[in-house]
mmCIF file of C-alpha atoms and ligand atoms in Angstrom:
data_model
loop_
_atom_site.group_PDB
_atom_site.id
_atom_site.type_symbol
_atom_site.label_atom_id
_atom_site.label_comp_id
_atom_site.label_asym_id
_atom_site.label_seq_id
_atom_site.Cartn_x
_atom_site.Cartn_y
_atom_site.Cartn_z
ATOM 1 C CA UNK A 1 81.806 135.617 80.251
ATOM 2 C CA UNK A 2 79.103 132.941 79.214
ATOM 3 C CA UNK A 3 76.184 133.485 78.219
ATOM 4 C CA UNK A 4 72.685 131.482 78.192
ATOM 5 C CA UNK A 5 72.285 129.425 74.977
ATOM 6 C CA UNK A 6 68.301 130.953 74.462
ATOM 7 C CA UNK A 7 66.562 132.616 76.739
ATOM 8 C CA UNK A 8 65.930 131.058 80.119
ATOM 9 C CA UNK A 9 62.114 130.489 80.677
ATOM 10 C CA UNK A 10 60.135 132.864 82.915
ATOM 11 C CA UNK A 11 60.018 132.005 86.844
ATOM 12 C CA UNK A 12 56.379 129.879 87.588
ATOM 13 C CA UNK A 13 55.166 132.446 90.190
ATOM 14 C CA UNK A 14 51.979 133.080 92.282
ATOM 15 C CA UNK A 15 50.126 136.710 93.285
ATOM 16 C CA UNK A 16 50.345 137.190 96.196
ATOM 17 C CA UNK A 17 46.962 138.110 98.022
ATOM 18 C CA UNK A 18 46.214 141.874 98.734
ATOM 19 C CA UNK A 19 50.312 143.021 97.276
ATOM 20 C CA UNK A 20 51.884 143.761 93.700
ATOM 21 C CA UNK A 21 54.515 141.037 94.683
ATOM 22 C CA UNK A 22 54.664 137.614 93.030
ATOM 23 C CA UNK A 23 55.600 134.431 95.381
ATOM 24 C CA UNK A 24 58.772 132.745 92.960
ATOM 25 C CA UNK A 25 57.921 129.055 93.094
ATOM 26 C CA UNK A 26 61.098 126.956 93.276
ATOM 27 C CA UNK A 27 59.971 123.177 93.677
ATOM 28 C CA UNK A 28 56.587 121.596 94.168
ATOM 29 C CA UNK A 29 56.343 118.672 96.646
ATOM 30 C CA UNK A 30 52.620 116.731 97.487
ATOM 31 C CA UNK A 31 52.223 114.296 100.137
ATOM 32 C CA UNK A 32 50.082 111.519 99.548
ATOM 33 C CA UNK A 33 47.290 110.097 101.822
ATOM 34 C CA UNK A 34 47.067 112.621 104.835
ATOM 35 C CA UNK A 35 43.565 112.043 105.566
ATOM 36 C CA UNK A 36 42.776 108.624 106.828
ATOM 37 C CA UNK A 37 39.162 108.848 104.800
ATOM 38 C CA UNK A 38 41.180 109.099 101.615
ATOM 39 C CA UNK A 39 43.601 106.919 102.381
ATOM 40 C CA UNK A 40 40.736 104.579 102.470
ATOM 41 C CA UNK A 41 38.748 105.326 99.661
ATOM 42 C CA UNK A 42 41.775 104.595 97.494
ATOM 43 C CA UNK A 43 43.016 101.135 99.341
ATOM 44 C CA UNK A 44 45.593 101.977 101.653
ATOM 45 C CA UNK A 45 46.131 101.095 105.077
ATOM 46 C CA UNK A 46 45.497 105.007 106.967
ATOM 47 C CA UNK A 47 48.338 104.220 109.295
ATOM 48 C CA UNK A 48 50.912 104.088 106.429
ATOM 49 C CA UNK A 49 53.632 106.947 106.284
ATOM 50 C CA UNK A 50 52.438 109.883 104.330
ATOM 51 C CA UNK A 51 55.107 109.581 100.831
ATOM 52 C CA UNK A 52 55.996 112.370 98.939
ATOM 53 C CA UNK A 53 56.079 113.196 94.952
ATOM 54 C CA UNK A 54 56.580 116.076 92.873
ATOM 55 C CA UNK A 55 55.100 118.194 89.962
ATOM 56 C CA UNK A 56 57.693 120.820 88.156
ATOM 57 C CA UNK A 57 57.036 124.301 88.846
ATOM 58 C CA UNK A 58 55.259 125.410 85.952
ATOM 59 C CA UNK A 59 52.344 122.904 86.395
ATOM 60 C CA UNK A 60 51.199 125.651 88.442
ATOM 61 C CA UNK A 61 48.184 127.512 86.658
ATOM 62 C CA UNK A 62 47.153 130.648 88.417
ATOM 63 C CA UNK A 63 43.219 130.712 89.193
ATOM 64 C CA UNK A 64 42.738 134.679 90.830
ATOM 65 C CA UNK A 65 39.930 134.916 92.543
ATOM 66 C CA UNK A 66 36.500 135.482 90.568
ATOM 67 C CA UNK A 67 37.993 134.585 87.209
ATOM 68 C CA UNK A 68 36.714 131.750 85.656
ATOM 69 C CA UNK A 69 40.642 130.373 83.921
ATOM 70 C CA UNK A 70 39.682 127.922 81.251
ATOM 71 C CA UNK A 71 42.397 124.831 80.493
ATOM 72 C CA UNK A 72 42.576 122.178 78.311
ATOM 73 C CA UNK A 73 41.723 118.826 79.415
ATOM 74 C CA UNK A 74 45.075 117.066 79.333
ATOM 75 C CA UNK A 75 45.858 114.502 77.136
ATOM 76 C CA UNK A 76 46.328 110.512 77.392
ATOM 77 C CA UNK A 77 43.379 110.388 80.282
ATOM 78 C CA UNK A 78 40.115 109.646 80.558
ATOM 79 C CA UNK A 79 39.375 110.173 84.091
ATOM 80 C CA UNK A 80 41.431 112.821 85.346
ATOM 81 C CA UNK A 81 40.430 113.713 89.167
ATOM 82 C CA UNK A 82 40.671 116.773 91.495
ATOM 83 C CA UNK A 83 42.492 116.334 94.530
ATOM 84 C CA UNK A 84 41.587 119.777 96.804
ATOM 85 C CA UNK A 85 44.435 120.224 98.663
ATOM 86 C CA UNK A 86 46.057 123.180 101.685
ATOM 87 C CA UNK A 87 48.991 124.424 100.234
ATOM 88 C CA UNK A 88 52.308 125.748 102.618
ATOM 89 C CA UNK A 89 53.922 128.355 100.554
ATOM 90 C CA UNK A 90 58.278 128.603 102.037
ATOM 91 C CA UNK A 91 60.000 131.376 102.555
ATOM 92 C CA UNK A 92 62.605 129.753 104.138
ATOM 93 C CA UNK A 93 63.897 126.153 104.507
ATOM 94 C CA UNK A 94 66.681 123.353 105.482
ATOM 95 C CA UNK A 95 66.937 120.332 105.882
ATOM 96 C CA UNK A 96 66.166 118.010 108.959
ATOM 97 C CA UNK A 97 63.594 120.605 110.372
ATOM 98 C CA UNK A 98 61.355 120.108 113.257
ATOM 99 C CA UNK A 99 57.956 120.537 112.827
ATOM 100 C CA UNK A 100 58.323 123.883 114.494
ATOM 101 C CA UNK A 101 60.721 124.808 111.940
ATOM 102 C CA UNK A 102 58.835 123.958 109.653
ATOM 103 C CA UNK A 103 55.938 125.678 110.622
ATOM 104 C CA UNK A 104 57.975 128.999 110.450
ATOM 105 C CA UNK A 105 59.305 128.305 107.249
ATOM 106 C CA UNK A 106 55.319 129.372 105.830
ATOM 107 C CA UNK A 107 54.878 132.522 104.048
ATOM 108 C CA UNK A 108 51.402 131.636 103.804
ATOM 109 C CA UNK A 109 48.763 129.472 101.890
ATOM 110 C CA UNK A 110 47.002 128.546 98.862
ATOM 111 C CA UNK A 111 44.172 126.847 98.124
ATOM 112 C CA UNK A 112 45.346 124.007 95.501
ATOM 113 C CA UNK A 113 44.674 120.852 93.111
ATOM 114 C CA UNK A 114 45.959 117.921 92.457
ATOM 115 C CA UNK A 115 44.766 117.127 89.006
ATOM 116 C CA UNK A 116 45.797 113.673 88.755
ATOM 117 C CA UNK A 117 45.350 111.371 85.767
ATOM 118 C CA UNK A 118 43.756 108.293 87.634
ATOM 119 C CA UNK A 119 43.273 105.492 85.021
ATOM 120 C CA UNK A 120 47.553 105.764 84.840
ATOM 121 C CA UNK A 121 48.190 106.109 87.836
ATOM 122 C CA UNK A 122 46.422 102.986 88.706
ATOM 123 C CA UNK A 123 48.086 101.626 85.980
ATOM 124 C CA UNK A 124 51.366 102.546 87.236
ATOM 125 C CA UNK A 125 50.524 101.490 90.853
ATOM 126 C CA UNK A 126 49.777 97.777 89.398
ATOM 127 C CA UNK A 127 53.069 97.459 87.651
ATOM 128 C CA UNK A 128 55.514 99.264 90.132
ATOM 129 C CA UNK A 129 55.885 102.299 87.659
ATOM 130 C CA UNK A 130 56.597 105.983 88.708
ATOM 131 C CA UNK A 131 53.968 108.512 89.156
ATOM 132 C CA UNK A 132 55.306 111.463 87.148
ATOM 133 C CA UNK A 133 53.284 111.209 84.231
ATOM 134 C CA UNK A 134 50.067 111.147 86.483
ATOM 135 C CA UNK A 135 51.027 113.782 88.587
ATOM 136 C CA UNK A 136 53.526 115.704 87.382
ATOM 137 C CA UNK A 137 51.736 116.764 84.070
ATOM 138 C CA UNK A 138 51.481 120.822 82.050
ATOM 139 C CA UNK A 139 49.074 122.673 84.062
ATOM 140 C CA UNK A 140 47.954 120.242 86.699
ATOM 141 C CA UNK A 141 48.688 122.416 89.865
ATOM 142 C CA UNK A 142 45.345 125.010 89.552
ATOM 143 C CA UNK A 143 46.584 127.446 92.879
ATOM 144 C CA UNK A 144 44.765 130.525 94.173
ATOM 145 C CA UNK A 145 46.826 133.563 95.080
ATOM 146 C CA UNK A 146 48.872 132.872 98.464
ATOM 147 C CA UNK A 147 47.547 134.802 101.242
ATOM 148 C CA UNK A 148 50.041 135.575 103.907
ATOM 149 C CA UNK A 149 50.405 133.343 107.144
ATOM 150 C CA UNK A 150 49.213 136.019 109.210
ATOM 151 C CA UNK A 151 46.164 136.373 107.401
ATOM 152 C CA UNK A 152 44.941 133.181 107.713
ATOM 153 C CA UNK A 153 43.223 131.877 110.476
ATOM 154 C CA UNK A 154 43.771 127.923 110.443
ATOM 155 C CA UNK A 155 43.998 128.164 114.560
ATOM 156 C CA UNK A 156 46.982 126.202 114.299
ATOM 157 C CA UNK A 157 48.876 125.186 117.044
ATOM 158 C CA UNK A 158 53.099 125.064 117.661
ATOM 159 C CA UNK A 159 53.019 122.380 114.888
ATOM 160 C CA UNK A 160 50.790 123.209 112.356
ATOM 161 C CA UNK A 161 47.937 121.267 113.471
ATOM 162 C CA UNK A 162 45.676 123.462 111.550
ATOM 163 C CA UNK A 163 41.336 123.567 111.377
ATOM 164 C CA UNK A 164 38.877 124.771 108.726
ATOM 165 C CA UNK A 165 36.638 123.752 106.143
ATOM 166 C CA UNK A 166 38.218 122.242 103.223
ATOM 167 C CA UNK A 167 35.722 121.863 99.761
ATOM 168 C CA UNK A 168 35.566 120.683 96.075
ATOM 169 C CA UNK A 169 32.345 121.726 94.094
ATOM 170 C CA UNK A 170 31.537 120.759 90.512
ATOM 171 C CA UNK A 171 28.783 122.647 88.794
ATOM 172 C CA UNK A 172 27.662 123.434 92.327
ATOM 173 C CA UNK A 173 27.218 120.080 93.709
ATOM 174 C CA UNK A 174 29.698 119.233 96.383
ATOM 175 C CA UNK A 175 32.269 116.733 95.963
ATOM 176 C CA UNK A 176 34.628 117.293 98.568
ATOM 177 C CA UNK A 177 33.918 118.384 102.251
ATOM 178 C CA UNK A 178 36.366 117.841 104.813
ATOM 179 C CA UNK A 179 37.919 119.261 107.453
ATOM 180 C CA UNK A 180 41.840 120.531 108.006
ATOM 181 C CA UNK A 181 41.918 118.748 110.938
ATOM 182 C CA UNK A 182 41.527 115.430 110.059
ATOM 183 C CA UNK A 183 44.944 116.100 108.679
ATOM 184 C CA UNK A 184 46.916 112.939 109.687
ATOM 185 C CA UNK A 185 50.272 114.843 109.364
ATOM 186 C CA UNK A 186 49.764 118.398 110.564
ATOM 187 C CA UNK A 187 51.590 120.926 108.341
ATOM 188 C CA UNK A 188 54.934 121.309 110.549
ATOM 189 C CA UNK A 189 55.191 117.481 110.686
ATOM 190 C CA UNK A 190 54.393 117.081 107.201
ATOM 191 C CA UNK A 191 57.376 119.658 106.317
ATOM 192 C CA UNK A 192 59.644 118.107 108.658
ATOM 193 C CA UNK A 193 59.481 115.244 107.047
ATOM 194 C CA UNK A 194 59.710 116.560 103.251
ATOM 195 C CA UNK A 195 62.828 118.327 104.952
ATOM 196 C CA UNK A 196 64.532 114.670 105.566
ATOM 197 C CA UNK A 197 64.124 113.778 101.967
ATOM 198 C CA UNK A 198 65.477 117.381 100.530
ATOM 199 C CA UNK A 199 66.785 120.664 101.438
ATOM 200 C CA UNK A 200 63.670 122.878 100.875
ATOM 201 C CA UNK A 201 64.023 126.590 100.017
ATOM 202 C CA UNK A 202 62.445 129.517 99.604
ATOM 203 C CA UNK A 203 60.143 129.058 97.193
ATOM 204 C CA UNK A 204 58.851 125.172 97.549
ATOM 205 C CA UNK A 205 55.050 124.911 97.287
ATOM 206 C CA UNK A 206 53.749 121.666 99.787
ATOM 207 C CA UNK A 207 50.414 120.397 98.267
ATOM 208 C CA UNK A 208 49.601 118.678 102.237
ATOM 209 C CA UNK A 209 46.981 115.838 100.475
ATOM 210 C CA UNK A 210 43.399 115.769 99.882
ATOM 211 C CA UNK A 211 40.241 114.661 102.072
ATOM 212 C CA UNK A 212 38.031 112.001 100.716
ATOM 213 C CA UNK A 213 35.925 112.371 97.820
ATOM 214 C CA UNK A 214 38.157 112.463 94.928
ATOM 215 C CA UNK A 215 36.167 111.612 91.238
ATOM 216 C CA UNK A 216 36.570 112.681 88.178
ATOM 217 C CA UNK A 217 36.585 116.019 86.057
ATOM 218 C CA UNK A 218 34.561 116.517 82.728
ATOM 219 C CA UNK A 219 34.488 118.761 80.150
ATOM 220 C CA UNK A 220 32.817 122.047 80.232
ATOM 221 C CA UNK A 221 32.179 121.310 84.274
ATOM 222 C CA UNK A 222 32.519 124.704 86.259
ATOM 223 C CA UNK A 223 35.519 123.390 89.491
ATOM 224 C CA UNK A 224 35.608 125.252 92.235
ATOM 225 C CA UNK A 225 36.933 124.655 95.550
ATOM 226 C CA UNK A 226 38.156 126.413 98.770
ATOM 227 C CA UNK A 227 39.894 126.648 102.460
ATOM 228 C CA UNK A 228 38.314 128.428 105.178
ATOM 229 C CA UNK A 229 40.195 131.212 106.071
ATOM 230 C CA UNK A 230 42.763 131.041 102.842
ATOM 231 C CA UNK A 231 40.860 131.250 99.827
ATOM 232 C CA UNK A 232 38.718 129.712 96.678
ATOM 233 C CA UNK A 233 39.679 129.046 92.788
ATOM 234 C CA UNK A 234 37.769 128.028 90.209
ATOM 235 C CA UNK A 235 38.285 126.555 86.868
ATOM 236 C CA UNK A 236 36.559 124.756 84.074
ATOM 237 C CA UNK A 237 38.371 122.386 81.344
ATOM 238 C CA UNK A 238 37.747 122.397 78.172
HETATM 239 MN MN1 MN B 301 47.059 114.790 96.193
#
């Protein structure tokens, strides 16, 4: 019989809302550029495919609801941004889903962000260089507790199509305000497509992009942001 050689690290996992029970997080996909403002503000052409990257599981940090959770501000950047983002939590998955089956692979939602280290990024987009190391960083997935699907009510229709407010704050001055439905790719669609680029599972967090507004993060600088009908977090980095 074999045996681990240490330990095998703890599971990432995320409360879930109103339960004792803990949501196992397995994989962590984002889309990129699902609202056409966005896409905008950062140069692209808003009729481009939505593209997908990754962050490893434990990036997530979990921000409960009240609590004030306190990180460091990560290295090698001086102009890390938020990116407020919907979050599809699977309980279920596949590969080559529809966007209906997609849809009914959601356990439920979390309000998330992106924290994305821009000056590399932009650095990496000029030379053709993979995003990992300004997206997939420690601790740059801040995610509320998940509130179940039923719970939520993002009026969505057989694809996902979902509506509510969607809002970044910093020290109480707001720096994000958009809306769910200006979602290019509603949340079944965006799924779907994840699903033809990997067999999701139980477990896989979707961060489903960010409206416009995106800017940077300092020290000491209370974040807080939230979804209409799923939840808020807040965090400050020090
Ligand atoms: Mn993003």
């Amino acid at each position: 019989m074999s045996s681990f050689t240490f330990p095998p690290p703890a599971r990432p996992a995320v409360p879930v809302e109103g339960t004792s029970a803990l949501f196992p997080v397995r994989r962590i996909l984002c889309v990129g550029r699902n609202y056409a403002a966005h896409a905008r503000e950062m140069g692209a052409d808003e009729r481009d495919l939505p593209f997908f990257f990754s962050k490893p599981a434990d990036a997530v940090v979990i921000c409960p609801p009240g609590q004030s959770v306190t990180l460091p501000y990560p290295s090698a950047t001086s102009d890390l941004h938020h990116e407020v983002e919907l979050v599809a939590a699977l309980s279920s998955g596949g590969s080559n889903l529809t966007p209906e089956q997609g849809l009914a692979a959601v356990y439920g939602y979390a309000v998330g962000v992106d924290l994305t280290r821009r000056d590399l990024q932009n650095g990496f987009k000029a030379k053709g260089h993979p995003w990992d190391a300004a997206k997939g960083f420690d601790l740059s997935a801040p995610i509320s507790p998940i509130r179940r699907k039923a719970n939520c009510p993002l009026a969505q229709d057989a694809i996902g199509q979902a509506e509510g407010k969607i809002w970044l704050t910093i020290d109480g001055q707001t720096r994000q305000d958009g809306q769910l439905v200006d979602m290019i790719w509603s949340i079944g669609e965006t799924i779907a497509q994840a699903s033809r680029l990997w067999t999701l599972a139980a477990g896989d967090l979707i961060f489903t992009g960010t409206p416009e507004g995106v800017g940077p993060i300092e020290r000491d600088e209370i974040v807080k942001a939230g979804i209409e009908g799923v939840g808020e977090l807040l965090f400050k980095l020090l």
